JSON list of C-alpha atoms in Angstrom, two decimals:
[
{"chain": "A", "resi": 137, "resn": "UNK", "atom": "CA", "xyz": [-45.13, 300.80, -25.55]},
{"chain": "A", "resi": 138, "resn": "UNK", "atom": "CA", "xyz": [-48.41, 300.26, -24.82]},
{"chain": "A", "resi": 139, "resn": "UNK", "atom": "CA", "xyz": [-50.56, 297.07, -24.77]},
{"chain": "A", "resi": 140, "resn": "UNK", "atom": "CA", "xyz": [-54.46, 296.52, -24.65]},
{"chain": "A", "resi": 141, "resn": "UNK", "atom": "CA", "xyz": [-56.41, 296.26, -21.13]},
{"chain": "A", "resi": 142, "resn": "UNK", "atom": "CA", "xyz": [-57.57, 292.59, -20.02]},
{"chain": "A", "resi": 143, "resn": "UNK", "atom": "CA", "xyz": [-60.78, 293.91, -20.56]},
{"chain": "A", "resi": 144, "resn": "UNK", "atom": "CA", "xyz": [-60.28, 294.60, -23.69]},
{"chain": "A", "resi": 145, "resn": "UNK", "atom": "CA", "xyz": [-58.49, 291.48, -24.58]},
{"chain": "A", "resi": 146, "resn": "UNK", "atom": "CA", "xyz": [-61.07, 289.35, -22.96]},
{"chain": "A", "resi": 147, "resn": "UNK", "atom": "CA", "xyz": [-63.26, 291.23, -25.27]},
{"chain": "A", "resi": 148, "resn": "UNK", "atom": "CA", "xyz": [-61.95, 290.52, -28.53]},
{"chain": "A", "resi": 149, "resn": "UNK", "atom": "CA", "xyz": [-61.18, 287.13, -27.44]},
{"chain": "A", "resi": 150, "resn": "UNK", "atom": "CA", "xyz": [-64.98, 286.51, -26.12]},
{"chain": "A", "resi": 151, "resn": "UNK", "atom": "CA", "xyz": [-66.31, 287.78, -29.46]},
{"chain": "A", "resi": 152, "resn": "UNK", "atom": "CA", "xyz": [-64.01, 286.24, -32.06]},
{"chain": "A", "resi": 153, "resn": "UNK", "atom": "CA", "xyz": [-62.99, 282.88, -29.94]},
{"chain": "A", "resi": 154, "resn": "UNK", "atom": "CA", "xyz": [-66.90, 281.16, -30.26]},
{"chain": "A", "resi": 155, "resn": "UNK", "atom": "CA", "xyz": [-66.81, 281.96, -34.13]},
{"chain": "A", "resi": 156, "resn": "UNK", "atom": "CA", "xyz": [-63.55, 281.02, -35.30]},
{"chain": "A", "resi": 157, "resn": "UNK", "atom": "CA", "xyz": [-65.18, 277.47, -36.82]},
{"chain": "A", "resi": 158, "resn": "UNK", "atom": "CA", "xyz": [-67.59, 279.38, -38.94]},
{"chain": "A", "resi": 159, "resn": "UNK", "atom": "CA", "xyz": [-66.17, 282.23, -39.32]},
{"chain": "A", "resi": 160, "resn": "UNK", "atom": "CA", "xyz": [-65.17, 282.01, -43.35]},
{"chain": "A", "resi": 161, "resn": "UNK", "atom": "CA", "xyz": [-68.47, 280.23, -44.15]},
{"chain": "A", "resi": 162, "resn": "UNK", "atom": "CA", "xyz": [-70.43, 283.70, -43.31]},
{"chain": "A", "resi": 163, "resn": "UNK", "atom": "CA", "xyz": [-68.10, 285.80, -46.11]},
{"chain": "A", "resi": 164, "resn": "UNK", "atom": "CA", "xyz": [-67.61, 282.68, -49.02]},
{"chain": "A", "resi": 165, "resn": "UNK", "atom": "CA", "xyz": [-66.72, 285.39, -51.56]},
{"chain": "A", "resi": 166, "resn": "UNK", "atom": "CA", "xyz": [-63.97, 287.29, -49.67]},
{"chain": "A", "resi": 167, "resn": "UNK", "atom": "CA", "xyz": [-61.15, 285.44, -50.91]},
{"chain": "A", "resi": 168, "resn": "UNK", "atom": "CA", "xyz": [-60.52, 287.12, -54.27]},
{"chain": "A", "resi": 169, "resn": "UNK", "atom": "CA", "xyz": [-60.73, 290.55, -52.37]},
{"chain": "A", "resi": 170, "resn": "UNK", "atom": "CA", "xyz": [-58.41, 289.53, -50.14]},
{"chain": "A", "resi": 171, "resn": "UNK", "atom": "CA", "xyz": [-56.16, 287.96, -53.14]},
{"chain": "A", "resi": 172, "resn": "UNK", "atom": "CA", "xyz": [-56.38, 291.51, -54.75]},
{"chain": "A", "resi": 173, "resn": "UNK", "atom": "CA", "xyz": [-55.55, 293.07, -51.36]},
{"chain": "A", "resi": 174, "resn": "UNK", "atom": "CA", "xyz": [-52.12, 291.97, -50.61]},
{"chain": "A", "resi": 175, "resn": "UNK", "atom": "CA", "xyz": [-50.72, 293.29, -54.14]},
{"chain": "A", "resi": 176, "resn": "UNK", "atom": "CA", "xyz": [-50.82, 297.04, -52.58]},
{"chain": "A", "resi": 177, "resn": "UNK", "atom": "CA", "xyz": [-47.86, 296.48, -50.67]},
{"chain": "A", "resi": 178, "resn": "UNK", "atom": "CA", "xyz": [-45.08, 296.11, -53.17]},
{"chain": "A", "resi": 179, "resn": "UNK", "atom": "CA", "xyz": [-43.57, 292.97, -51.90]},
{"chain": "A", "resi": 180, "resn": "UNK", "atom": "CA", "xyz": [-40.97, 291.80, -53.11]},
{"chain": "A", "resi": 181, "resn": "UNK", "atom": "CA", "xyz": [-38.87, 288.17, -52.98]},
{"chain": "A", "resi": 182, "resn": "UNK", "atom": "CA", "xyz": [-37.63, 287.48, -49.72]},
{"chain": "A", "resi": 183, "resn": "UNK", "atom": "CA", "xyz": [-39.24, 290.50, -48.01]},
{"chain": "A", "resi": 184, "resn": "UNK", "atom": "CA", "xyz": [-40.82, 289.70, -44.19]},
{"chain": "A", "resi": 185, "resn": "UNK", "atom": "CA", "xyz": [-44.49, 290.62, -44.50]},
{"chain": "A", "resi": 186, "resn": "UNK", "atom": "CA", "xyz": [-46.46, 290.84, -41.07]},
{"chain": "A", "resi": 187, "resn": "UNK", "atom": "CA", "xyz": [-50.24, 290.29, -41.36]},
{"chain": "A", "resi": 188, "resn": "UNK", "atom": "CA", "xyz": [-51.60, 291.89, -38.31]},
{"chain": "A", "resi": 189, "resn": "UNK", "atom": "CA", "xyz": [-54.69, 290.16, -36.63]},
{"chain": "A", "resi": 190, "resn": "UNK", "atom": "CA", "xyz": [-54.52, 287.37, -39.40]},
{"chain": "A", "resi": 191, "resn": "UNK", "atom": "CA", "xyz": [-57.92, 286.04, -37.68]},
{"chain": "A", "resi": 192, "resn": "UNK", "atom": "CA", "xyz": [-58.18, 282.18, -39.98]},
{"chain": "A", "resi": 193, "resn": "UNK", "atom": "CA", "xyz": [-55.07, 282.99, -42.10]},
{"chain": "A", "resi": 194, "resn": "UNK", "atom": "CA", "xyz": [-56.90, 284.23, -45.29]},
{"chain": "A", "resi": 195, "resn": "UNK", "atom": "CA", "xyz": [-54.02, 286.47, -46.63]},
{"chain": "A", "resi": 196, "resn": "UNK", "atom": "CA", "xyz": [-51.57, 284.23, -45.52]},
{"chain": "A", "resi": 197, "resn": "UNK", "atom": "CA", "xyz": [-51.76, 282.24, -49.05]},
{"chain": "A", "resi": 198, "resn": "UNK", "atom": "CA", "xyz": [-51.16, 285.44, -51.10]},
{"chain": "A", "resi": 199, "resn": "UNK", "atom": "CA", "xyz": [-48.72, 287.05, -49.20]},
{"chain": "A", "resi": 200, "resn": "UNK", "atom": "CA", "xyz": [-46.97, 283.94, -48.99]},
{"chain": "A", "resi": 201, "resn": "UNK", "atom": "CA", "xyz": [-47.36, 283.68, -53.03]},
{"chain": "A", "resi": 202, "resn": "UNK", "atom": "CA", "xyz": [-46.02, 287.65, -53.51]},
{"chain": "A", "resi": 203, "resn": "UNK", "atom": "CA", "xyz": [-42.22, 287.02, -51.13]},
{"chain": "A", "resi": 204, "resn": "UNK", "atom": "CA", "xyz": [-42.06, 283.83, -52.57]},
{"chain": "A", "resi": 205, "resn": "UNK", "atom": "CA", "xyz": [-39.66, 280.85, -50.57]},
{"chain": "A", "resi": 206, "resn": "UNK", "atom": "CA", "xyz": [-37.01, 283.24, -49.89]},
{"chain": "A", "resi": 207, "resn": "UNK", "atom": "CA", "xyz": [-39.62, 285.70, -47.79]},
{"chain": "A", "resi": 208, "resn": "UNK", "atom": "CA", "xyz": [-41.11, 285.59, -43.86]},
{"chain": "A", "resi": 209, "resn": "UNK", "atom": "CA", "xyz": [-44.52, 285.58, -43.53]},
{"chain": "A", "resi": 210, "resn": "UNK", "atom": "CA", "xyz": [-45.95, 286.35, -39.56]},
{"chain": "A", "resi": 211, "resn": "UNK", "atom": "CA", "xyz": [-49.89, 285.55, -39.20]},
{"chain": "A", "resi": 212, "resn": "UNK", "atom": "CA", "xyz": [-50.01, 287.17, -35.66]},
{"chain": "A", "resi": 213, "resn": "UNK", "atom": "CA", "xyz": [-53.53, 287.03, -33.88]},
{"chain": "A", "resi": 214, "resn": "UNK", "atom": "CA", "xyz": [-54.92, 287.65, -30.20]},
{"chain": "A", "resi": 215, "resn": "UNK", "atom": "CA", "xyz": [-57.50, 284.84, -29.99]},
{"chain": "A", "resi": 216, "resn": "UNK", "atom": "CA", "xyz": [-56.17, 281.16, -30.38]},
{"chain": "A", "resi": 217, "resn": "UNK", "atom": "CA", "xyz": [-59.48, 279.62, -31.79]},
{"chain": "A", "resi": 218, "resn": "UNK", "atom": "CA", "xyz": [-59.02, 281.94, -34.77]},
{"chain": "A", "resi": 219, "resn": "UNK", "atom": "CA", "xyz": [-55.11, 281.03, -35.33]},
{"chain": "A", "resi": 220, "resn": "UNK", "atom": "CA", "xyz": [-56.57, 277.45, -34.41]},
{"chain": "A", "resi": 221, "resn": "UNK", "atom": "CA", "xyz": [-58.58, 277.68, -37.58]},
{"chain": "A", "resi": 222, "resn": "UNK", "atom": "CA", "xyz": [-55.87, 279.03, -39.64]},
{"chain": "A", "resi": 223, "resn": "UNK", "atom": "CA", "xyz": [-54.04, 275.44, -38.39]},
{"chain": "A", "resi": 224, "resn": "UNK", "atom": "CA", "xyz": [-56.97, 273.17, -39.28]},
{"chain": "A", "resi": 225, "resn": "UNK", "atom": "CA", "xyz": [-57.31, 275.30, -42.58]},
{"chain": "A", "resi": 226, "resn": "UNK", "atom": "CA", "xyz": [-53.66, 274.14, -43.55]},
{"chain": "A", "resi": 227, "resn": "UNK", "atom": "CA", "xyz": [-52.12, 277.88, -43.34]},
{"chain": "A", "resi": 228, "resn": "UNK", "atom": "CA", "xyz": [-49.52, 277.11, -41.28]},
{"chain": "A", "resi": 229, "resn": "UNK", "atom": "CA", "xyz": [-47.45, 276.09, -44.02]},
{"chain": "A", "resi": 230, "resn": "UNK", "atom": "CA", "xyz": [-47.61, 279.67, -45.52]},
{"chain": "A", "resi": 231, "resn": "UNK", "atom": "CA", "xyz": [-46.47, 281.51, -42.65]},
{"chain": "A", "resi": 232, "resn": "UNK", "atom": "CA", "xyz": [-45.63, 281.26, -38.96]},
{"chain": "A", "resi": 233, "resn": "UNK", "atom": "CA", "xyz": [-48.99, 281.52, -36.74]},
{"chain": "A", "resi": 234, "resn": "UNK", "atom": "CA", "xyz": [-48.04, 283.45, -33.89]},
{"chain": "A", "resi": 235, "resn": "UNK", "atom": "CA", "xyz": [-50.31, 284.35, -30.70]},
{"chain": "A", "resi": 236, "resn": "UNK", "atom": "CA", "xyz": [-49.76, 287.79, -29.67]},
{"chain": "A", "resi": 237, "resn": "UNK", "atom": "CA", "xyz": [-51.31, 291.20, -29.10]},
{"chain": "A", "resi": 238, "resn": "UNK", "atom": "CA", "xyz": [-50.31, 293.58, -32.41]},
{"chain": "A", "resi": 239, "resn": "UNK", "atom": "CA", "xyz": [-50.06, 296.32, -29.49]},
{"chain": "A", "resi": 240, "resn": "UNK", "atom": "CA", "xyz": [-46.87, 294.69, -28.08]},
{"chain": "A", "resi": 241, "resn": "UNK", "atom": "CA", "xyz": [-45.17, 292.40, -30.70]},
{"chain": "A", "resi": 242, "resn": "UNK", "atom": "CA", "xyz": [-42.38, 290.13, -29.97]},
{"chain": "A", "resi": 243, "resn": "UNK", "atom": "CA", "xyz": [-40.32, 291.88, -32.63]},
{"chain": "A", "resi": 244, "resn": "UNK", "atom": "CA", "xyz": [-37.43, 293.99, -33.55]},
{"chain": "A", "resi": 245, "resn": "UNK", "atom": "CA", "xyz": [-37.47, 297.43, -34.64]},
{"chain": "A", "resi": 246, "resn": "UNK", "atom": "CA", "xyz": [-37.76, 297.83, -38.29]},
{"chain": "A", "resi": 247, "resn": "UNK", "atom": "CA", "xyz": [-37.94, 294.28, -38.54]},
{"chain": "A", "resi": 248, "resn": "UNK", "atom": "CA", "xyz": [-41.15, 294.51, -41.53]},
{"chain": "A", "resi": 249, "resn": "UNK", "atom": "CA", "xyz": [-40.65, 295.00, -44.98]},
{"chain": "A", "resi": 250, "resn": "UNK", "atom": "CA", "xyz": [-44.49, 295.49, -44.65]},
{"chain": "A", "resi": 251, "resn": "UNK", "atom": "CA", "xyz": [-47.89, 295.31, -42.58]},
{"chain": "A", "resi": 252, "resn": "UNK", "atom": "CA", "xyz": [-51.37, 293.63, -43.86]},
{"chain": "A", "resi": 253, "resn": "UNK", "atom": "CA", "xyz": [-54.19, 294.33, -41.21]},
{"chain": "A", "resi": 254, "resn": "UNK", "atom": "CA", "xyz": [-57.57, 293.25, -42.00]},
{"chain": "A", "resi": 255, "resn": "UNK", "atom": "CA", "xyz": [-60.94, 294.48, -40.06]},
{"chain": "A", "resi": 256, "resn": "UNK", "atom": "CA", "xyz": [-57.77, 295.36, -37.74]},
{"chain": "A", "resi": 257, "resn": "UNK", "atom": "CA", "xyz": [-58.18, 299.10, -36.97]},
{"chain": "A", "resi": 258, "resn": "UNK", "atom": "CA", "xyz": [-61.69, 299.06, -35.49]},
{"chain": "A", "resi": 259, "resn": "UNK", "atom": "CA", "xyz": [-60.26, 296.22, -32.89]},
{"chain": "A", "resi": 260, "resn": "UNK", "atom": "CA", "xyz": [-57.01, 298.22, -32.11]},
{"chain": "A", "resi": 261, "resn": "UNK", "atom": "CA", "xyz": [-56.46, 299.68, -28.85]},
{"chain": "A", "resi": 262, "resn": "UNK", "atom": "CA", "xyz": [-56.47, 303.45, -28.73]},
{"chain": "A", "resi": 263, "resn": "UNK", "atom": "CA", "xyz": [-56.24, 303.09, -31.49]},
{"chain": "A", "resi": 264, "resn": "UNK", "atom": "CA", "xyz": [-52.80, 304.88, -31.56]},
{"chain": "A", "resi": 265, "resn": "UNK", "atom": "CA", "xyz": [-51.58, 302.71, -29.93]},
{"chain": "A", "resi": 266, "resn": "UNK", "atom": "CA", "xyz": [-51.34, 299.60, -32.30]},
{"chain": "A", "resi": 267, "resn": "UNK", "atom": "CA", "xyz": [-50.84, 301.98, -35.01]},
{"chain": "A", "resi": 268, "resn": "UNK", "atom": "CA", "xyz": [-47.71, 303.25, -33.25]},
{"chain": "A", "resi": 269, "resn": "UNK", "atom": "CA", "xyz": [-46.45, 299.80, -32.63]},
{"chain": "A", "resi": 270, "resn": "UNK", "atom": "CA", "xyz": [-46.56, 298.22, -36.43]},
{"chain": "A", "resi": 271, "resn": "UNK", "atom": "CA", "xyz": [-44.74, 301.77, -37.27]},
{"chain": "A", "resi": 272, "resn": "UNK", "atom": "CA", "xyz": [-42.15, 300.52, -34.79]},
{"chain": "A", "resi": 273, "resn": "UNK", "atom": "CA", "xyz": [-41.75, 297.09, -35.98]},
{"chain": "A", "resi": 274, "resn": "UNK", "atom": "CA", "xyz": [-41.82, 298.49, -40.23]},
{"chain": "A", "resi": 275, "resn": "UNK", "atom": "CA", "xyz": [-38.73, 300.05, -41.39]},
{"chain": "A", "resi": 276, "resn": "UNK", "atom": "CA", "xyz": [-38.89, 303.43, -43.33]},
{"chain": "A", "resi": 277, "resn": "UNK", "atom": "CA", "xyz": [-40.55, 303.29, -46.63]},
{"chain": "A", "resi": 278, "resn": "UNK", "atom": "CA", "xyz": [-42.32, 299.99, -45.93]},
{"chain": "A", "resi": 279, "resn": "UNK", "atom": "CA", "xyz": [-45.48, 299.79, -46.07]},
{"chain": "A", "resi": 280, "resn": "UNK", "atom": "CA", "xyz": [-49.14, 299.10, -44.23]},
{"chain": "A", "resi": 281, "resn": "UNK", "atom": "CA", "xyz": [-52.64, 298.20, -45.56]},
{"chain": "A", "resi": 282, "resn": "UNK", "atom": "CA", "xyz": [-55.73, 298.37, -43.62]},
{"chain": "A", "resi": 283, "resn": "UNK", "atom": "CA", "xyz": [-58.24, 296.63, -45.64]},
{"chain": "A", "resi": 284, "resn": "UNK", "atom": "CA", "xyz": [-61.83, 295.57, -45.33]},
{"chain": "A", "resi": 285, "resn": "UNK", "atom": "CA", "xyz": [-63.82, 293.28, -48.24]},
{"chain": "A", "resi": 286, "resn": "UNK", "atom": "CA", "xyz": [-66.40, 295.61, -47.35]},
{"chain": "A", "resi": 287, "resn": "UNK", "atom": "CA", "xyz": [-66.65, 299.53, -47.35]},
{"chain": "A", "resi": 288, "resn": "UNK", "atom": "CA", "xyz": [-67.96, 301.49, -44.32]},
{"chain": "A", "resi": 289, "resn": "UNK", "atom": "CA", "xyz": [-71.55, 301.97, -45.71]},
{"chain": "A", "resi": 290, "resn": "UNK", "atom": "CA", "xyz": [-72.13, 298.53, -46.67]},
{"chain": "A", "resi": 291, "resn": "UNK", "atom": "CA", "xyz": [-70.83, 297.47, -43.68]},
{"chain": "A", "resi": 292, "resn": "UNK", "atom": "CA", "xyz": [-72.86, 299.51, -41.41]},
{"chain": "A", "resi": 293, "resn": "UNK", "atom": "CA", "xyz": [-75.97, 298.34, -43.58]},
{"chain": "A", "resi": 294, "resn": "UNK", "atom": "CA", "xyz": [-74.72, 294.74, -42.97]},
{"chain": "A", "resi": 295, "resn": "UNK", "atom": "CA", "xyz": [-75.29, 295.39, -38.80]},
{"chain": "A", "resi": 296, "resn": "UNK", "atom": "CA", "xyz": [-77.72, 297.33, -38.96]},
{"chain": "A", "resi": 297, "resn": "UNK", "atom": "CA", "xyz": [-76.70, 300.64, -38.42]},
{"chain": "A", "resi": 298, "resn": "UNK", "atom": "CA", "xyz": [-75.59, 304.36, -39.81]},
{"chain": "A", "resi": 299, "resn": "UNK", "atom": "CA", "xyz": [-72.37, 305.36, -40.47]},
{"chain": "A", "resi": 300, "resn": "UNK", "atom": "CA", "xyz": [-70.65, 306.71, -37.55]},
{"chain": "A", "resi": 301, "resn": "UNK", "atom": "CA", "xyz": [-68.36, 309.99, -37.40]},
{"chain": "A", "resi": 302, "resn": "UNK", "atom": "CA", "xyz": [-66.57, 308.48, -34.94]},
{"chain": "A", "resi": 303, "resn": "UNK", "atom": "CA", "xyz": [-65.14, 305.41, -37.01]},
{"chain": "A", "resi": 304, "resn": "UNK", "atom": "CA", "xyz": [-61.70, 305.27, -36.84]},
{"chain": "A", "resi": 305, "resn": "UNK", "atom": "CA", "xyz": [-61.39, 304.10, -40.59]},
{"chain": "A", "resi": 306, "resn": "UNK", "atom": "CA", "xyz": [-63.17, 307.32, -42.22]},
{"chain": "A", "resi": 307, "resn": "UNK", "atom": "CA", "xyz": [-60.46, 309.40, -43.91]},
{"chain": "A", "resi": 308, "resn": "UNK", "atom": "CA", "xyz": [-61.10, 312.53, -42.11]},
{"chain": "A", "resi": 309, "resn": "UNK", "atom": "CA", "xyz": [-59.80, 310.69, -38.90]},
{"chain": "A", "resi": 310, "resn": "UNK", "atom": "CA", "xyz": [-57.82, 308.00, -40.10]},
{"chain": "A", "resi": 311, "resn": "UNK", "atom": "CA", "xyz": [-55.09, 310.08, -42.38]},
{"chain": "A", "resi": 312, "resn": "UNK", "atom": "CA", "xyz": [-54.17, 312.14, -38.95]},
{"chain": "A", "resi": 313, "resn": "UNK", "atom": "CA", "xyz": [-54.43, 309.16, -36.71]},
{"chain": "A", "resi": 314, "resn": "UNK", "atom": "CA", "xyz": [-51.54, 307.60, -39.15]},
{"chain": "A", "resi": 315, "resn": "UNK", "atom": "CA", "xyz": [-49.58, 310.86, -39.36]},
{"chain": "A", "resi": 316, "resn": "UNK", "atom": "CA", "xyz": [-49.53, 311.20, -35.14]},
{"chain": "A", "resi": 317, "resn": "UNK", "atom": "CA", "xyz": [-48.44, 307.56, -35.09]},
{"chain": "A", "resi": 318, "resn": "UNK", "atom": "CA", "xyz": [-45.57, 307.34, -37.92]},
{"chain": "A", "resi": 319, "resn": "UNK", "atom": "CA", "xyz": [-47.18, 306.57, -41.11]},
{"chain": "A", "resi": 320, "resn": "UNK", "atom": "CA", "xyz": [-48.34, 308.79, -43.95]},
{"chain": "A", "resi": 321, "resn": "UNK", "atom": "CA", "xyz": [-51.63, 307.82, -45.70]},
{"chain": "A", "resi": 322, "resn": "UNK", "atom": "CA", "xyz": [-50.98, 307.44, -49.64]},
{"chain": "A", "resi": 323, "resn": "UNK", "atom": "CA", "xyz": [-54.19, 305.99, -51.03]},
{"chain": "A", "resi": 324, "resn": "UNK", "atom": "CA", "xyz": [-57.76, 305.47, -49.85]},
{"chain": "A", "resi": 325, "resn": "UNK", "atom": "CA", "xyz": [-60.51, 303.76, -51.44]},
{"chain": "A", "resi": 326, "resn": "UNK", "atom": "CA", "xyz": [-64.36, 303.32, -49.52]},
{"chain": "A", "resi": 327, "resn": "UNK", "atom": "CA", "xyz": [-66.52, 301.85, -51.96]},
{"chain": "A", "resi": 328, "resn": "UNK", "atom": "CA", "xyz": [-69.01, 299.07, -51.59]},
{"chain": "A", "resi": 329, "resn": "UNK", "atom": "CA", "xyz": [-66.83, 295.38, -52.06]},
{"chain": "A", "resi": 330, "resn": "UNK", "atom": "CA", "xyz": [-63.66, 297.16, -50.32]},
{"chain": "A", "resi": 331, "resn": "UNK", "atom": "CA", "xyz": [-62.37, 299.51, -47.51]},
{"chain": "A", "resi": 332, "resn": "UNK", "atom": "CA", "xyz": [-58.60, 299.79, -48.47]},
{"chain": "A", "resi": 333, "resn": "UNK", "atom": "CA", "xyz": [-56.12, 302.61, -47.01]},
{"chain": "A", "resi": 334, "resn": "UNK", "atom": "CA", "xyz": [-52.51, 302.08, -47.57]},
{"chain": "A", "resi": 335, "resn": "UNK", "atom": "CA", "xyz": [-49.51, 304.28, -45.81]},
{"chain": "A", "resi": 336, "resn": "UNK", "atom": "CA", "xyz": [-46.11, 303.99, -45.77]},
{"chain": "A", "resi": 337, "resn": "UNK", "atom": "CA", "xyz": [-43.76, 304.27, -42.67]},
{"chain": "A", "resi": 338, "resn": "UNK", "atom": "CA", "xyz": [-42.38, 307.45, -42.07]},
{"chain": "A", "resi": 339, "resn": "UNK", "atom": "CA", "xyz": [-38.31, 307.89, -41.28]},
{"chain": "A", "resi": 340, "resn": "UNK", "atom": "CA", "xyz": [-37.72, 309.17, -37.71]},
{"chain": "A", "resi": 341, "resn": "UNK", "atom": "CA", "xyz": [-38.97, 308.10, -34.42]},
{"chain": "A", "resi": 342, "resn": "UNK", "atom": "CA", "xyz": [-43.26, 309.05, -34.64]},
{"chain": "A", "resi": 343, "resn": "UNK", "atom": "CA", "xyz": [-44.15, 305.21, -34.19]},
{"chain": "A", "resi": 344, "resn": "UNK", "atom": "CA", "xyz": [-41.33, 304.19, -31.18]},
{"chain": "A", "resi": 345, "resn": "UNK", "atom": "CA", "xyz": [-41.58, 304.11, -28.04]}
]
């Protein structure tokens, strides 16, 4: 099992660390999308939900809401100013804020009902890597959602720049990445207010290591 460089780390860290404080003031009308978001997975009461760089803890409410007080809910997040936020924003008391890197989680095998992952694939080592390590933490049949409250082309036009062929969330790339890494891809939607892909673990051993 695999985990990011320091490099990389330091990276994501540098970027994300100075704009954890105003982080949710720059997107005010995500919330609802994010809401909306979580109900893809099929949780159910009491399931263990992971949400996989959980940045301020916006999905923590909802997921929280969907497996109920008999459920886990695991906000796990490389850069502690961002889970620092989460804190300050009072999301602790929806689920357990965990620093860690999603490439090499302090978990069990099979030990997710399910995965959320927000503007997560794009910050992922490899990244087959991180995709092969929430496969090893999800049991067969559960499931993972890469979302985005924006779609690819309006966020490229939001930086500034064209769409790339190399993005990892585009569907020609991203339905083999999951299949090489122990997920199939089930549904995919790119439009303008979303970027949602949802898979579901595969049986066997395509996400261990």
């Amino acid at each position: 099992m695999g985990g990011m460089s320091d490099k990389t780390h330091e990276a994501v860290q540098q970027f994300f660390g100075p704009r954890a404080a105003g982080w949710e003031d720059k997107f005010p009308g995500d919330q609802p999308r994010y809401d909306a978001a979580t109900g893809v997975l099929g949780l159910r009461y009491g399931d263990l939900v992971l949400d996989a760089g959980c940045g301020t803890g916006r999905a923590l409410a909802p997921l929280r809401e969907r497996v109920g007080t008999g459920g886990t809910v695991l906000g796990v997040d490389l850069t502690p100013e961002m889970l620092g936020e989460a804190a300050v924003k009072g999301r602790a008391r929806y689920g357990a804020l965990l620093l860690a890197d999603v490439a090499r989680l302090p978990l069990r095998d099979a030990a997710c009902d399910a995965v959320f992952g927000a503007g997560l694939v794009s910050h992922l080592p490899g990244p087959e890597t991180g995709l092969r390590e929430l496969a090893r933490v999800t049991r067969p049949g559960g499931r993972l959602a890469l979302f985005h409250p924006l779609g690819r082309a309006a966020l490229a036009a939001r930086h500034g720049r064209r769409l790339s062929e190399d993005d990892p969330r585009a569907s020609e790339r991203l339905a083999p990445l999951l299949a090489t890494t122990g997920w199939r891809l089930v549904s995919y939607v790119d439009e303008d207010t979303r970027h949602l892909a949802v898979a579901v673990r595969e049986p066997g051993r395509a996400g261990a290591s």
